[in-house]
Amino acid sequence: MNTHLFSELRMDLPGFQALAALLKDWTGIALGDHPQGGILMANRLAALMERLGVRSYEEYHSLLRALPPGSEPREAFVSALSIHTTAFFRHPHQFEPVRQAYLASRGNFRVWSAACSTGAEPYSIVMALDPLRHLVPSGFRVLASDIAEDVIQKGQAGTYTEKEMEGVGSDLKRRYWASVQGGMQWRANPTLKEKIIWAKFNLVTDSTHALRDLDAIFCRNVLIYFDPATVHQVIGKLISCLKPGGLLVLGAAEAGAVQHPGLERLGSAVFRKTEGKLAVPGA
Ligand SMILES: C[S@@+](CC[C@H](N)C(=O)[O-])C[C@H]1O[C@@H](n2cnc3c(N)ncnc32)[C@H](O)[C@@H]1O
C-alpha cells in the first residue's frame, strides 16, 4: 500500500464524504457515519484506488458516477465496502423455528436468504430443512441473494475450505458434501445445489413486488450497516414479501431496533408476520 497517498487521501474530508454518500445511495450502507467504519472505508478505498491508478477521492467519485451499473469498478466498490463475514449455522438456534414452520406447512415452503454473502446461510437452511423432506413431501426452495456479484458466484460454485466449513459437522459433511482438492476443500452435492436459486438483489433499491407469500426470510447481519430510516424501509419491504404467519429472522444485534406493528417477536431475533393485513409504507 502506498502510505503517502493514503495519508494525503484521508485529509480530503469532502471527497471522502462524497464517496460515503455514493455508497449509501447505492447500497444503504452507512459506513462513513461511524468512526470505525470510516477508518475501514478509508483503508479499502485506498486499495481500490491504487488498483485503478486514481489519485484523488474526487477523481474516483467522478469515475464511478460516469460508469453504468454492473461495470467492474462499480461492482468492486460495492463489494469491497460491504462486510461479507458469514459462517455455516451462524446463530444455530434460529434454524429451529424455521424447521418447525416447515413441518407445520403443506410444503412448497419458500425461504429467502436476503443478504446471503458467500452462501453459508442458504446452504445451512437447506441442510436444516432437507432431513425433514420425507415428512413434508412437496418440499422447499431457497432464494439466495446479495448485492455483491462476487459473493453470489462463490455461493453458486459451492466450494469452501475446511476452515470455512467449521460449523458443518461430520455427519452433514458426509451426507451433503464431497471432499475435493485432496481433502483441502468441500463441494456441495447436487442435493444442496438444486434447492437454491441465486440472484443479485439490492435490498434498498430493488423492488420486491415479484416476491410474495414467502414462508421465511433470513435477513441477518446487514441491517446493522444501514441508518434507522433505511432499516425501517427495508423491514417494511420484507414484511410485504411474507405470507401472514411467515417468519423474519434477523441478526441478534439488529433485532432490538425493530418495532413494527406488522411483526410479533418470537424471541432470538425471530419475528412472525401478524395475521392481519397491514398497509406497509415503503413496500
Ligand atoms: C455480514 S454479511 C451477512 C451474511 C449472512 N446473512 C450472515 O449473517 O452470515 C452482510 C451481507 O450483506 C450484503 N449487503 C450489503 N448491503 C446490501 C444491500 N443493500 N442489499 C443486499 N445485500 C446487501 C453484503 O454484500 C454482505 O454480503
PDB file of C-alpha atoms and ligand atoms in Angstrom:
ATOM      1  CA  MET A   1       0.000   0.000   0.000  1.00  0.00           C
ATOM      2  CA  ASN A   2       1.218   3.478  -0.883  1.00  0.00           C
ATOM      3  CA  THR A   3       1.091   5.019   2.620  1.00  0.00           C
ATOM      4  CA  HIS A   4       1.939   8.526   1.388  1.00  0.00           C
ATOM      5  CA  LEU A   5      -1.036   8.541  -0.995  1.00  0.00           C
ATOM      6  CA  PHE A   6      -3.189   7.070   1.786  1.00  0.00           C
ATOM      7  CA  SER A   7      -2.358   9.841   4.293  1.00  0.00           C
ATOM      8  CA  GLU A   8      -2.964  12.513   1.619  1.00  0.00           C
ATOM      9  CA  LEU A   9      -6.354  10.985   0.807  1.00  0.00           C
ATOM     10  CA  ARG A  10      -7.501  10.781   4.407  1.00  0.00           C
ATOM     11  CA  MET A  11      -7.213  14.525   4.724  1.00  0.00           C
ATOM     12  CA  ASP A  12      -9.669  15.106   1.880  1.00  0.00           C
ATOM     13  CA  LEU A  13     -12.824  15.036   4.002  1.00  0.00           C
ATOM     14  CA  PRO A  14     -15.309  16.429   1.420  1.00  0.00           C
ATOM     15  CA  GLY A  15     -14.069  13.889  -1.156  1.00  0.00           C
ATOM     16  CA  PHE A  16     -14.390  11.095   1.383  1.00  0.00           C
ATOM     17  CA  GLN A  17     -17.902  12.231   2.324  1.00  0.00           C
ATOM     18  CA  ALA A  18     -18.961  12.309  -1.332  1.00  0.00           C
ATOM     19  CA  LEU A  19     -17.861   8.664  -1.732  1.00  0.00           C
ATOM     20  CA  ALA A  20     -19.569   7.709   1.543  1.00  0.00           C
ATOM     21  CA  ALA A  21     -22.774   9.337   0.233  1.00  0.00           C
ATOM     22  CA  LEU A  22     -22.462   7.425  -3.056  1.00  0.00           C
ATOM     23  CA  LEU A  23     -22.066   4.160  -1.153  1.00  0.00           C
ATOM     24  CA  LYS A  24     -25.132   4.975   0.942  1.00  0.00           C
ATOM     25  CA  ASP A  25     -27.205   5.872  -2.148  1.00  0.00           C
ATOM     26  CA  TRP A  26     -26.283   2.694  -3.979  1.00  0.00           C
ATOM     27  CA  THR A  27     -26.372   0.219  -1.089  1.00  0.00           C
ATOM     28  CA  GLY A  28     -27.831   1.774   2.076  1.00  0.00           C
ATOM     29  CA  ILE A  29     -24.515   1.086   3.810  1.00  0.00           C
ATOM     30  CA  ALA A  30     -23.715   3.996   6.114  1.00  0.00           C
ATOM     31  CA  LEU A  31     -20.119   3.007   6.822  1.00  0.00           C
ATOM     32  CA  GLY A  32     -18.814   6.578   6.701  1.00  0.00           C
ATOM     33  CA  ASP A  33     -21.184   7.612   9.554  1.00  0.00           C
ATOM     34  CA  HIS A  34     -19.176   5.745  12.210  1.00  0.00           C
ATOM     35  CA  PRO A  35     -15.550   6.379  13.222  1.00  0.00           C
ATOM     36  CA  GLN A  36     -14.545   2.689  12.976  1.00  0.00           C
ATOM     37  CA  GLY A  37     -16.446   2.271   9.712  1.00  0.00           C
ATOM     38  CA  GLY A  38     -14.794   5.421   8.371  1.00  0.00           C
ATOM     39  CA  ILE A  39     -11.318   4.023   9.012  1.00  0.00           C
ATOM     40  CA  LEU A  40     -12.218   0.714   7.404  1.00  0.00           C
ATOM     41  CA  MET A  41     -13.699   2.560   4.449  1.00  0.00           C
ATOM     42  CA  ALA A  42     -10.632   4.800   4.022  1.00  0.00           C
ATOM     43  CA  ASN A  43      -8.357   1.731   4.021  1.00  0.00           C
ATOM     44  CA  ARG A  44     -10.429  -0.114   1.462  1.00  0.00           C
ATOM     45  CA  LEU A  45     -10.824   2.965  -0.751  1.00  0.00           C
ATOM     46  CA  ALA A  46      -7.051   3.433  -0.787  1.00  0.00           C
ATOM     47  CA  ALA A  47      -6.584  -0.143  -2.043  1.00  0.00           C
ATOM     48  CA  LEU A  48      -9.330   0.184  -4.685  1.00  0.00           C
ATOM     49  CA  MET A  49      -7.959   3.473  -5.963  1.00  0.00           C
ATOM     50  CA  GLU A  50      -4.407   2.241  -6.091  1.00  0.00           C
ATOM     51  CA  ARG A  51      -5.546  -0.627  -8.293  1.00  0.00           C
ATOM     52  CA  LEU A  52      -7.235   1.794 -10.693  1.00  0.00           C
ATOM     53  CA  GLY A  53      -4.392   4.303 -10.586  1.00  0.00           C
ATOM     54  CA  VAL A  54      -6.776   7.010  -9.341  1.00  0.00           C
ATOM     55  CA  ARG A  55      -5.087   9.806  -7.358  1.00  0.00           C
ATOM     56  CA  SER A  56      -7.960  11.583  -5.545  1.00  0.00           C
ATOM     57  CA  TYR A  57     -11.349  10.841  -3.996  1.00  0.00           C
ATOM     58  CA  GLU A  58     -12.855  13.397  -6.380  1.00  0.00           C
ATOM     59  CA  GLU A  59     -11.454  11.639  -9.436  1.00  0.00           C
ATOM     60  CA  TYR A  60     -12.653   8.261  -8.121  1.00  0.00           C
ATOM     61  CA  HIS A  61     -16.108   9.694  -7.402  1.00  0.00           C
ATOM     62  CA  SER A  62     -16.422  11.129 -10.960  1.00  0.00           C
ATOM     63  CA  LEU A  63     -15.212   7.867 -12.485  1.00  0.00           C
ATOM     64  CA  LEU A  64     -17.720   5.757 -10.527  1.00  0.00           C
ATOM     65  CA  ARG A  65     -20.617   8.076 -11.310  1.00  0.00           C
ATOM     66  CA  ALA A  66     -19.848   8.024 -15.035  1.00  0.00           C
ATOM     67  CA  LEU A  67     -19.886   4.211 -15.207  1.00  0.00           C
ATOM     68  CA  PRO A  68     -23.026   2.121 -15.815  1.00  0.00           C
ATOM     69  CA  PRO A  69     -24.374  -0.187 -13.075  1.00  0.00           C
ATOM     70  CA  GLY A  70     -22.750  -3.602 -13.295  1.00  0.00           C
ATOM     71  CA  SER A  71     -19.390  -2.273 -14.552  1.00  0.00           C
ATOM     72  CA  GLU A  72     -16.374  -3.847 -12.864  1.00  0.00           C
ATOM     73  CA  PRO A  73     -15.160  -0.766 -10.911  1.00  0.00           C
ATOM     74  CA  ARG A  74     -18.663  -0.174  -9.519  1.00  0.00           C
ATOM     75  CA  GLU A  75     -19.001  -3.827  -8.562  1.00  0.00           C
ATOM     76  CA  ALA A  76     -15.585  -3.753  -6.895  1.00  0.00           C
ATOM     77  CA  PHE A  77     -16.504  -0.564  -4.976  1.00  0.00           C
ATOM     78  CA  VAL A  78     -19.749  -2.081  -3.637  1.00  0.00           C
ATOM     79  CA  SER A  79     -18.248  -5.461  -2.805  1.00  0.00           C
ATOM     80  CA  ALA A  80     -15.097  -4.084  -1.158  1.00  0.00           C
ATOM     81  CA  LEU A  81     -17.129  -1.767   1.074  1.00  0.00           C
ATOM     82  CA  SER A  82     -19.640  -4.445   2.112  1.00  0.00           C
ATOM     83  CA  ILE A  83     -18.757  -6.673   5.033  1.00  0.00           C
ATOM     84  CA  HIS A  84     -19.146 -10.295   3.927  1.00  0.00           C
ATOM     85  CA  THR A  85     -18.413 -12.086   7.208  1.00  0.00           C
ATOM     86  CA  THR A  86     -20.544 -15.211   7.455  1.00  0.00           C
ATOM     87  CA  ALA A  87     -20.470 -18.786   8.724  1.00  0.00           C
ATOM     88  CA  PHE A  88     -22.365 -22.048   8.377  1.00  0.00           C
ATOM     89  CA  PHE A  89     -25.094 -22.405  11.011  1.00  0.00           C
ATOM     90  CA  ARG A  90     -24.411 -18.921  12.375  1.00  0.00           C
ATOM     91  CA  HIS A  91     -26.775 -18.360  15.363  1.00  0.00           C
ATOM     92  CA  PRO A  92     -27.780 -22.075  15.143  1.00  0.00           C
ATOM     93  CA  HIS A  93     -30.851 -21.796  17.427  1.00  0.00           C
ATOM     94  CA  GLN A  94     -32.556 -19.608  14.783  1.00  0.00           C
ATOM     95  CA  PHE A  95     -32.960 -22.537  12.398  1.00  0.00           C
ATOM     96  CA  GLU A  96     -35.307 -24.438  14.740  1.00  0.00           C
ATOM     97  CA  PRO A  97     -38.380 -22.141  14.422  1.00  0.00           C
ATOM     98  CA  VAL A  98     -37.968 -22.331  10.655  1.00  0.00           C
ATOM     99  CA  ARG A  99     -37.788 -26.148  10.775  1.00  0.00           C
ATOM    100  CA  GLN A 100     -40.967 -26.166  12.890  1.00  0.00           C
ATOM    101  CA  ALA A 101     -42.735 -23.847  10.430  1.00  0.00           C
ATOM    102  CA  TYR A 102     -41.666 -26.119   7.558  1.00  0.00           C
ATOM    103  CA  LEU A 103     -43.023 -29.191   9.363  1.00  0.00           C
ATOM    104  CA  ALA A 104     -46.321 -27.400  10.008  1.00  0.00           C
ATOM    105  CA  SER A 105     -46.592 -26.304   6.373  1.00  0.00           C
ATOM    106  CA  ARG A 106     -48.218 -28.131   3.497  1.00  0.00           C
ATOM    107  CA  GLY A 107     -44.965 -27.915   1.583  1.00  0.00           C
ATOM    108  CA  ASN A 108     -43.959 -25.616  -1.256  1.00  0.00           C
ATOM    109  CA  PHE A 109     -42.154 -23.857   1.561  1.00  0.00           C
ATOM    110  CA  ARG A 110     -40.219 -20.861   0.275  1.00  0.00           C
ATOM    111  CA  VAL A 111     -37.342 -19.245   2.144  1.00  0.00           C
ATOM    112  CA  TRP A 112     -35.322 -16.172   1.154  1.00  0.00           C
ATOM    113  CA  SER A 113     -31.761 -15.667   2.380  1.00  0.00           C
ATOM    114  CA  ALA A 114     -31.722 -11.967   1.615  1.00  0.00           C
ATOM    115  CA  ALA A 115     -28.088 -10.920   2.149  1.00  0.00           C
ATOM    116  CA  CYS A 116     -26.505 -14.316   1.778  1.00  0.00           C
ATOM    117  CA  SER A 117     -22.859 -13.327   1.303  1.00  0.00           C
ATOM    118  CA  THR A 118     -20.820 -16.323   0.072  1.00  0.00           C
ATOM    119  CA  GLY A 119     -23.613 -18.827   0.632  1.00  0.00           C
ATOM    120  CA  ALA A 120     -23.057 -20.369   4.071  1.00  0.00           C
ATOM    121  CA  GLU A 121     -26.511 -19.181   5.161  1.00  0.00           C
ATOM    122  CA  PRO A 122     -28.596 -20.632   2.295  1.00  0.00           C
ATOM    123  CA  TYR A 123     -26.667 -23.936   2.380  1.00  0.00           C
ATOM    124  CA  SER A 124     -27.271 -24.089   6.156  1.00  0.00           C
ATOM    125  CA  ILE A 125     -31.002 -23.547   5.579  1.00  0.00           C
ATOM    126  CA  VAL A 126     -31.062 -26.428   3.090  1.00  0.00           C
ATOM    127  CA  MET A 127     -29.151 -28.700   5.492  1.00  0.00           C
ATOM    128  CA  ALA A 128     -31.608 -27.781   8.266  1.00  0.00           C
ATOM    129  CA  LEU A 129     -34.730 -28.498   6.189  1.00  0.00           C
ATOM    130  CA  ASP A 130     -33.728 -31.319   3.842  1.00  0.00           C
ATOM    131  CA  PRO A 131     -33.701 -34.067   6.533  1.00  0.00           C
ATOM    132  CA  LEU A 132     -37.446 -33.362   7.017  1.00  0.00           C
ATOM    133  CA  ARG A 133     -38.327 -33.917   3.355  1.00  0.00           C
ATOM    134  CA  HIS A 134     -39.981 -37.307   3.972  1.00  0.00           C
ATOM    135  CA  LEU A 135     -42.404 -35.601   6.343  1.00  0.00           C
ATOM    136  CA  VAL A 136     -43.194 -32.700   4.004  1.00  0.00           C
ATOM    137  CA  PRO A 137     -43.205 -34.282   0.561  1.00  0.00           C
ATOM    138  CA  SER A 138     -43.830 -31.193  -1.555  1.00  0.00           C
ATOM    139  CA  GLY A 139     -40.553 -29.763  -0.347  1.00  0.00           C
ATOM    140  CA  PHE A 140     -38.964 -26.355  -0.175  1.00  0.00           C
ATOM    141  CA  ARG A 141     -36.861 -23.889  -2.179  1.00  0.00           C
ATOM    142  CA  VAL A 142     -34.381 -21.241  -1.071  1.00  0.00           C
ATOM    143  CA  LEU A 143     -33.778 -17.954  -2.863  1.00  0.00           C
ATOM    144  CA  ALA A 144     -30.261 -16.718  -2.069  1.00  0.00           C
ATOM    145  CA  SER A 145     -29.395 -13.125  -2.914  1.00  0.00           C
ATOM    146  CA  ASP A 146     -26.831 -10.468  -2.189  1.00  0.00           C
ATOM    147  CA  ILE A 147     -25.917  -7.071  -3.560  1.00  0.00           C
ATOM    148  CA  ALA A 148     -22.401  -8.236  -4.481  1.00  0.00           C
ATOM    149  CA  GLU A 149     -21.880 -10.345  -7.590  1.00  0.00           C
ATOM    150  CA  ASP A 150     -18.582 -11.929  -6.495  1.00  0.00           C
ATOM    151  CA  VAL A 151     -20.019 -13.460  -3.319  1.00  0.00           C
ATOM    152  CA  ILE A 152     -23.009 -14.861  -5.211  1.00  0.00           C
ATOM    153  CA  GLN A 153     -20.624 -16.508  -7.663  1.00  0.00           C
ATOM    154  CA  LYS A 154     -18.770 -18.143  -4.786  1.00  0.00           C
ATOM    155  CA  GLY A 155     -22.049 -19.377  -3.347  1.00  0.00           C
ATOM    156  CA  GLN A 156     -23.124 -20.731  -6.695  1.00  0.00           C
ATOM    157  CA  ALA A 157     -19.805 -22.554  -7.115  1.00  0.00           C
ATOM    158  CA  GLY A 158     -20.468 -24.134  -3.698  1.00  0.00           C
ATOM    159  CA  THR A 159     -16.836 -24.886  -2.813  1.00  0.00           C
ATOM    160  CA  TYR A 160     -15.432 -23.997   0.617  1.00  0.00           C
ATOM    161  CA  THR A 161     -12.225 -24.541   2.530  1.00  0.00           C
ATOM    162  CA  GLU A 162     -12.067 -26.754   5.593  1.00  0.00           C
ATOM    163  CA  LYS A 163     -11.886 -23.600   7.731  1.00  0.00           C
ATOM    164  CA  GLU A 164     -14.956 -22.042   6.107  1.00  0.00           C
ATOM    165  CA  MET A 165     -16.802 -25.310   6.759  1.00  0.00           C
ATOM    166  CA  GLU A 166     -16.134 -25.120  10.520  1.00  0.00           C
ATOM    167  CA  GLY A 167     -19.821 -25.057  11.515  1.00  0.00           C
ATOM    168  CA  VAL A 168     -20.694 -28.175   9.485  1.00  0.00           C
ATOM    169  CA  GLY A 169     -20.488 -31.419  11.478  1.00  0.00           C
ATOM    170  CA  SER A 170     -19.015 -34.612  10.041  1.00  0.00           C
ATOM    171  CA  ASP A 171     -22.446 -36.263   9.557  1.00  0.00           C
ATOM    172  CA  LEU A 172     -23.662 -33.358   7.448  1.00  0.00           C
ATOM    173  CA  LYS A 173     -20.396 -33.301   5.521  1.00  0.00           C
ATOM    174  CA  ARG A 174     -20.741 -36.992   4.689  1.00  0.00           C
ATOM    175  CA  ARG A 175     -24.330 -36.546   3.629  1.00  0.00           C
ATOM    176  CA  TYR A 176     -24.200 -33.325   1.622  1.00  0.00           C
ATOM    177  CA  TRP A 177     -20.601 -32.533   0.660  1.00  0.00           C
ATOM    178  CA  ALA A 178     -17.828 -34.069  -1.439  1.00  0.00           C
ATOM    179  CA  SER A 179     -14.215 -33.736  -0.440  1.00  0.00           C
ATOM    180  CA  VAL A 180     -12.177 -32.193  -3.295  1.00  0.00           C
ATOM    181  CA  GLN A 181      -8.635 -30.915  -3.914  1.00  0.00           C
ATOM    182  CA  GLY A 182      -7.127 -33.776  -1.931  1.00  0.00           C
ATOM    183  CA  GLY A 183      -9.313 -33.056   1.083  1.00  0.00           C
ATOM    184  CA  MET A 184      -8.433 -29.335   1.199  1.00  0.00           C
ATOM    185  CA  GLN A 185     -11.924 -28.227   0.116  1.00  0.00           C
ATOM    186  CA  TRP A 186     -15.545 -29.316   0.200  1.00  0.00           C
ATOM    187  CA  ARG A 187     -18.015 -29.089  -2.664  1.00  0.00           C
ATOM    188  CA  ALA A 188     -21.799 -29.003  -2.206  1.00  0.00           C
ATOM    189  CA  ASN A 189     -23.612 -32.038  -3.594  1.00  0.00           C
ATOM    190  CA  PRO A 190     -26.433 -31.616  -6.151  1.00  0.00           C
ATOM    191  CA  THR A 191     -28.981 -32.301  -3.345  1.00  0.00           C
ATOM    192  CA  LEU A 192     -27.993 -28.972  -1.816  1.00  0.00           C
ATOM    193  CA  LYS A 193     -27.409 -27.040  -5.016  1.00  0.00           C
ATOM    194  CA  GLU A 194     -30.691 -27.931  -6.684  1.00  0.00           C
ATOM    195  CA  LYS A 195     -32.665 -26.391  -3.803  1.00  0.00           C
ATOM    196  CA  ILE A 196     -31.120 -22.919  -4.190  1.00  0.00           C
ATOM    197  CA  ILE A 197     -31.821 -20.186  -6.734  1.00  0.00           C
ATOM    198  CA  TRP A 198     -29.175 -17.434  -6.788  1.00  0.00           C
ATOM    199  CA  ALA A 199     -29.834 -13.800  -7.631  1.00  0.00           C
ATOM    200  CA  LYS A 200     -28.261 -10.402  -7.335  1.00  0.00           C
ATOM    201  CA  PHE A 201     -30.601  -8.223  -5.287  1.00  0.00           C
ATOM    202  CA  ASN A 202     -30.223  -4.847  -3.617  1.00  0.00           C
ATOM    203  CA  LEU A 203     -32.463  -4.706  -0.537  1.00  0.00           C
ATOM    204  CA  VAL A 204     -32.579  -0.909  -0.601  1.00  0.00           C
ATOM    205  CA  THR A 205     -33.131  -0.055  -4.251  1.00  0.00           C
ATOM    206  CA  ASP A 206     -34.656  -3.168  -5.883  1.00  0.00           C
ATOM    207  CA  SER A 207     -38.389  -3.802  -5.964  1.00  0.00           C
ATOM    208  CA  THR A 208     -39.803  -6.773  -4.055  1.00  0.00           C
ATOM    209  CA  HIS A 209     -43.091  -6.773  -5.943  1.00  0.00           C
ATOM    210  CA  ALA A 210     -42.421 -10.166  -7.530  1.00  0.00           C
ATOM    211  CA  LEU A 211     -41.735 -11.714  -4.108  1.00  0.00           C
ATOM    212  CA  ARG A 212     -44.915 -12.538  -2.251  1.00  0.00           C
ATOM    213  CA  ASP A 213     -46.196 -15.131   0.236  1.00  0.00           C
ATOM    214  CA  LEU A 214     -42.784 -16.321   1.376  1.00  0.00           C
ATOM    215  CA  ASP A 215     -42.706 -18.610   4.412  1.00  0.00           C
ATOM    216  CA  ALA A 216     -39.492 -17.275   5.936  1.00  0.00           C
ATOM    217  CA  ILE A 217     -36.863 -14.618   5.305  1.00  0.00           C
ATOM    218  CA  PHE A 218     -33.366 -14.574   6.751  1.00  0.00           C
ATOM    219  CA  CYS A 219     -32.010 -11.030   6.698  1.00  0.00           C
ATOM    220  CA  ARG A 220     -29.161 -11.267   9.152  1.00  0.00           C
ATOM    221  CA  ASN A 221     -26.227  -9.001   9.895  1.00  0.00           C
ATOM    222  CA  VAL A 222     -26.848  -6.477   7.154  1.00  0.00           C
ATOM    223  CA  LEU A 223     -29.316  -4.022   8.736  1.00  0.00           C
ATOM    224  CA  ILE A 224     -26.574  -3.010  11.198  1.00  0.00           C
ATOM    225  CA  TYR A 225     -24.867  -1.187   8.318  1.00  0.00           C
ATOM    226  CA  PHE A 226     -27.979   0.886   7.466  1.00  0.00           C
ATOM    227  CA  ASP A 227     -29.314   4.053   9.121  1.00  0.00           C
ATOM    228  CA  PRO A 228     -32.636   3.833  11.066  1.00  0.00           C
ATOM    229  CA  ALA A 229     -34.772   5.198   8.190  1.00  0.00           C
ATOM    230  CA  THR A 230     -33.311   2.633   5.775  1.00  0.00           C
ATOM    231  CA  VAL A 231     -33.806  -0.176   8.308  1.00  0.00           C
ATOM    232  CA  HIS A 232     -37.470   0.806   8.629  1.00  0.00           C
ATOM    233  CA  GLN A 233     -37.927   0.917   4.865  1.00  0.00           C
ATOM    234  CA  VAL A 234     -36.245  -2.483   4.328  1.00  0.00           C
ATOM    235  CA  ILE A 235     -38.212  -4.120   7.172  1.00  0.00           C
ATOM    236  CA  GLY A 236     -41.429  -2.839   5.546  1.00  0.00           C
ATOM    237  CA  LYS A 237     -40.421  -4.359   2.220  1.00  0.00           C
ATOM    238  CA  LEU A 238     -39.538  -7.701   3.831  1.00  0.00           C
ATOM    239  CA  ILE A 239     -42.854  -7.860   5.684  1.00  0.00           C
ATOM    240  CA  SER A 240     -44.702  -7.320   2.412  1.00  0.00           C
ATOM    241  CA  CYS A 241     -42.907 -10.381   0.972  1.00  0.00           C
ATOM    242  CA  LEU A 242     -44.033 -12.710   3.784  1.00  0.00           C
ATOM    243  CA  LYS A 243     -47.310 -14.583   3.996  1.00  0.00           C
ATOM    244  CA  PRO A 244     -49.298 -13.910   7.197  1.00  0.00           C
ATOM    245  CA  GLY A 245     -47.605 -16.001   9.904  1.00  0.00           C
ATOM    246  CA  GLY A 246     -44.331 -16.048   7.910  1.00  0.00           C
ATOM    247  CA  LEU A 247     -41.043 -15.728   9.804  1.00  0.00           C
ATOM    248  CA  LEU A 248     -38.480 -12.948   9.656  1.00  0.00           C
ATOM    249  CA  VAL A 249     -35.076 -13.916  11.038  1.00  0.00           C
ATOM    250  CA  LEU A 250     -32.683 -11.057  11.826  1.00  0.00           C
ATOM    251  CA  GLY A 251     -29.194 -10.814  13.290  1.00  0.00           C
ATOM    252  CA  ALA A 252     -29.013 -10.696  17.083  1.00  0.00           C
ATOM    253  CA  ALA A 253     -27.534  -7.180  17.057  1.00  0.00           C
ATOM    254  CA  GLU A 254     -30.266  -5.694  14.852  1.00  0.00           C
ATOM    255  CA  ALA A 255     -33.427  -7.175  16.351  1.00  0.00           C
ATOM    256  CA  GLY A 256     -33.537  -4.759  19.292  1.00  0.00           C
ATOM    257  CA  ALA A 257     -34.143  -1.797  16.991  1.00  0.00           C
ATOM    258  CA  VAL A 258     -37.081  -3.441  15.221  1.00  0.00           C
ATOM    259  CA  GLN A 259     -40.508  -2.305  16.420  1.00  0.00           C
ATOM    260  CA  HIS A 260     -43.089  -2.788  13.716  1.00  0.00           C
ATOM    261  CA  PRO A 261     -46.852  -3.276  14.047  1.00  0.00           C
ATOM    262  CA  GLY A 262     -46.646  -5.898  11.293  1.00  0.00           C
ATOM    263  CA  LEU A 263     -44.403  -8.149  13.382  1.00  0.00           C
ATOM    264  CA  GLU A 264     -44.615 -10.052  16.634  1.00  0.00           C
ATOM    265  CA  ARG A 265     -41.420 -11.126  18.338  1.00  0.00           C
ATOM    266  CA  LEU A 266     -40.940 -14.844  18.966  1.00  0.00           C
ATOM    267  CA  GLY A 267     -37.515 -14.377  20.579  1.00  0.00           C
ATOM    268  CA  SER A 268     -33.891 -14.884  19.496  1.00  0.00           C
ATOM    269  CA  ALA A 269     -34.277 -12.231  16.796  1.00  0.00           C
ATOM    270  CA  VAL A 270     -37.035 -14.271  15.132  1.00  0.00           C
ATOM    271  CA  PHE A 271     -40.295 -12.467  14.289  1.00  0.00           C
ATOM    272  CA  ARG A 272     -43.616 -13.578  12.862  1.00  0.00           C
ATOM    273  CA  LYS A 273     -45.718 -11.529  10.484  1.00  0.00           C
ATOM    274  CA  THR A 274     -49.015 -10.761  12.172  1.00  0.00           C
ATOM    275  CA  GLU A 275     -52.062 -12.326  10.548  1.00  0.00           C
ATOM    276  CA  GLY A 276     -53.999  -9.119   9.828  1.00  0.00           C
ATOM    277  CA  LYS A 277     -53.421  -7.359   6.541  1.00  0.00           C
ATOM    278  CA  LEU A 278     -51.406  -4.189   7.006  1.00  0.00           C
ATOM    279  CA  ALA A 279     -50.631  -1.458   4.528  1.00  0.00           C
ATOM    280  CA  VAL A 280     -46.864  -1.275   4.894  1.00  0.00           C
ATOM    281  CA  PRO A 281     -45.276   2.009   3.851  1.00  0.00           C
ATOM    282  CA  GLY A 282     -42.246   1.684   1.589  1.00  0.00           C
ATOM    283  CA  ALA A 283     -43.187  -1.790   0.328  1.00  0.00           C
TER     284      ALA A 283
HETATM  285  C1  LIG B   1     -22.136  -9.567   7.146  1.00  0.00           C
HETATM  286  S1  LIG B   1     -22.805 -10.303   5.694  1.00  0.00           S
HETATM  287  C2  LIG B   1     -24.098 -11.299   6.374  1.00  0.00           C
HETATM  288  C3  LIG B   1     -24.201 -12.649   5.690  1.00  0.00           C
HETATM  289  C4  LIG B   1     -25.234 -13.588   6.292  1.00  0.00           C
HETATM  290  N1  LIG B   1     -26.567 -13.038   6.229  1.00  0.00           N
HETATM  291  C5  LIG B   1     -24.879 -13.926   7.721  1.00  0.00           C
HETATM  292  O1  LIG B   1     -25.486 -13.415   8.654  1.00  0.00           O
HETATM  293  O2  LIG B   1     -23.944 -14.711   7.922  1.00  0.00           O
HETATM  294  C6  LIG B   1     -23.731  -8.919   5.007  1.00  0.00           C
HETATM  295  C7  LIG B   1     -24.018  -9.076   3.520  1.00  0.00           C
HETATM  296  O3  LIG B   1     -24.977  -8.073   3.158  1.00  0.00           O
HETATM  297  C8  LIG B   1     -24.715  -7.687   1.832  1.00  0.00           C
HETATM  298  N2  LIG B   1     -25.350  -6.386   1.588  1.00  0.00           N
HETATM  299  C9  LIG B   1     -24.941  -5.152   1.968  1.00  0.00           C
HETATM  300  N3  LIG B   1     -25.788  -4.221   1.544  1.00  0.00           N
HETATM  301  C10 LIG B   1     -26.773  -4.866   0.869  1.00  0.00           C
HETATM  302  C11 LIG B   1     -27.955  -4.444   0.187  1.00  0.00           C
HETATM  303  N4  LIG B   1     -28.283  -3.162   0.106  1.00  0.00           N
HETATM  304  N5  LIG B   1     -28.731  -5.396  -0.383  1.00  0.00           N
HETATM  305  C12 LIG B   1     -28.394  -6.706  -0.306  1.00  0.00           C
HETATM  306  N6  LIG B   1     -27.303  -7.167   0.315  1.00  0.00           N
HETATM  307  C13 LIG B   1     -26.503  -6.258   0.904  1.00  0.00           C
HETATM  308  C14 LIG B   1     -23.193  -7.662   1.746  1.00  0.00           C
HETATM  309  O4  LIG B   1     -22.720  -7.755   0.429  1.00  0.00           O
HETATM  310  C15 LIG B   1     -22.810  -8.851   2.622  1.00  0.00           C
HETATM  311  O5  LIG B   1     -22.553  -9.994   1.850  1.00  0.00           O
END
